[in-house]
PDB file of C-alpha atoms in Angstrom:
ATOM      1  CA  UNK A  11       6.930   9.301 -16.139  1.00 80.00           C
ATOM      2  CA  UNK A  12       3.161   9.529 -16.302  1.00 85.00           C
ATOM      3  CA  UNK A  13       2.255   8.689 -12.668  1.00 88.00           C
ATOM      4  CA  UNK A  14       3.834   9.064  -9.224  1.00 88.00           C
ATOM      5  CA  UNK A  15       2.311   7.250  -6.224  1.00 90.00           C
ATOM      6  CA  UNK A  16       3.151   8.516  -2.740  1.00 88.00           C
ATOM      7  CA  UNK A  17       2.617   5.970   0.017  1.00 88.00           C
ATOM      8  CA  UNK A  18       4.059   8.237   2.719  1.00 87.00           C
ATOM      9  CA  UNK A  19       3.442  11.977   2.489  1.00 89.00           C
ATOM     10  CA  UNK A  20       6.721  13.878   2.930  1.00 88.00           C
ATOM     11  CA  UNK A  21       6.797  16.201   5.933  1.00 90.00           C
ATOM     12  CA  UNK A  22       8.709  18.773   3.878  1.00 93.00           C
ATOM     13  CA  UNK A  23       6.422  20.331   1.231  1.00 92.00           C
ATOM     14  CA  UNK A  24       9.258  20.954  -1.225  1.00 92.00           C
ATOM     15  CA  UNK A  25      10.039  17.213  -1.217  1.00 90.00           C
ATOM     16  CA  UNK A  26       6.467  16.456  -2.301  1.00 89.00           C
ATOM     17  CA  UNK A  27       6.648  19.089  -5.056  1.00 88.00           C
ATOM     18  CA  UNK A  28       9.960  17.612  -6.230  1.00 87.00           C
ATOM     19  CA  UNK A  29       8.487  14.079  -6.328  1.00 84.00           C
ATOM     20  CA  UNK A  30       5.380  14.996  -8.282  1.00 84.00           C
ATOM     21  CA  UNK A  31       7.497  17.134 -10.587  1.00 80.00           C
ATOM     22  CA  UNK A  32       8.732  13.857 -12.058  1.00 75.00           C
ATOM     23  CA  UNK A  33       5.420  13.601 -13.912  1.00 77.00           C
ATOM     24  CA  UNK A  34       4.304  15.606 -16.889  1.00 73.00           C
ATOM     25  CA  UNK A  35       7.673  16.768 -18.158  1.00 74.00           C
ATOM     26  CA  UNK A  36       8.225  18.361 -21.572  1.00 74.00           C
ATOM     27  CA  UNK A  37       4.664  19.682 -21.799  1.00 77.00           C
ATOM     28  CA  UNK A  38       3.050  16.311 -21.108  1.00 79.00           C
ATOM     29  CA  UNK A  39       0.386  15.687 -18.470  1.00 84.00           C
ATOM     30  CA  UNK A  40       1.062  13.590 -15.387  1.00 85.00           C
ATOM     31  CA  UNK A  41      -0.733  12.229 -12.347  1.00 88.00           C
ATOM     32  CA  UNK A  42       0.154  12.060  -8.688  1.00 88.00           C
ATOM     33  CA  UNK A  43      -1.707   9.777  -6.305  1.00 89.00           C
ATOM     34  CA  UNK A  44      -1.025  10.051  -2.583  1.00 89.00           C
ATOM     35  CA  UNK A  45      -2.197   7.874   0.272  1.00 88.00           C
ATOM     36  CA  UNK A  46      -2.569   9.911   3.462  1.00 85.00           C
ATOM     37  CA  UNK A  47      -3.126   8.759   7.034  1.00 82.00           C
ATOM     38  CA  UNK A  48      -4.820  10.877   9.704  1.00 80.00           C
ATOM     39  CA  UNK A  49      -1.489  11.902  11.231  1.00 85.00           C
ATOM     40  CA  UNK A  50      -0.294  13.208   7.830  1.00 86.00           C
ATOM     41  CA  UNK A  51      -3.223  15.600   7.239  1.00 84.00           C
ATOM     42  CA  UNK A  52      -1.150  18.552   8.461  1.00 88.00           C
ATOM     43  CA  UNK A  53       1.412  17.822   5.734  1.00 91.00           C
ATOM     44  CA  UNK A  54      -1.264  18.215   3.064  1.00 90.00           C
ATOM     45  CA  UNK A  55      -2.099  21.701   4.352  1.00 91.00           C
ATOM     46  CA  UNK A  56       1.595  22.679   4.183  1.00 93.00           C
ATOM     47  CA  UNK A  57       1.954  21.283   0.675  1.00 92.00           C
ATOM     48  CA  UNK A  58      -1.128  23.154  -0.560  1.00 93.00           C
ATOM     49  CA  UNK A  59       0.267  26.379   0.872  1.00 94.00           C
ATOM     50  CA  UNK A  60       3.608  25.954  -0.921  1.00 92.00           C
ATOM     51  CA  UNK A  61       1.943  24.928  -4.185  1.00 90.00           C
ATOM     52  CA  UNK A  62      -0.749  27.610  -3.848  1.00 93.00           C
ATOM     53  CA  UNK A  63      -3.149  25.004  -5.150  1.00 90.00           C
ATOM     54  CA  UNK A  64      -5.735  22.721  -3.578  1.00 92.00           C
ATOM     55  CA  UNK A  65      -5.070  18.991  -3.640  1.00 88.00           C
ATOM     56  CA  UNK A  66      -8.269  17.084  -4.510  1.00 88.00           C
ATOM     57  CA  UNK A  67      -9.195  14.585  -1.794  1.00 83.00           C
ATOM     58  CA  UNK A  68     -11.221  11.443  -2.500  1.00 82.00           C
ATOM     59  CA  UNK A  69     -13.519  10.892   0.464  1.00 78.00           C
ATOM     60  CA  UNK A  70     -15.558   7.989  -0.939  1.00 80.00           C
ATOM     61  CA  UNK A  71     -13.437   4.983   0.007  1.00 78.00           C
ATOM     62  CA  UNK A  72     -13.557   2.230   2.645  1.00 78.00           C
ATOM     63  CA  UNK A  73     -10.594   3.569   4.651  1.00 73.00           C
ATOM     64  CA  UNK A  74     -11.586   6.400   6.969  1.00 69.00           C
ATOM     65  CA  UNK A  75      -9.078   9.194   7.455  1.00 64.00           C
ATOM     66  CA  UNK A  76     -10.393   9.999  10.924  1.00 63.00           C
ATOM     67  CA  UNK A  77     -11.646   6.833  12.622  1.00 57.00           C
ATOM     68  CA  UNK A  78     -14.711   7.245  14.851  1.00 51.00           C
TER      69      UNK A  78
END
């Protein structure tokens, strides 16, 4: 599988890692795209801690994460 799209961020970091692990098997590259709402931001922090890697966040889009 070359791409996984997460519409809901799992609240258990290991579940996220398992999902995105479906991409890039057998030495191939893969992509994971995740949509995140404001109430799911804390999940991203947990996932980054488990993965020991930063998750790039796209800020330039019409849907604000934290509404004014």
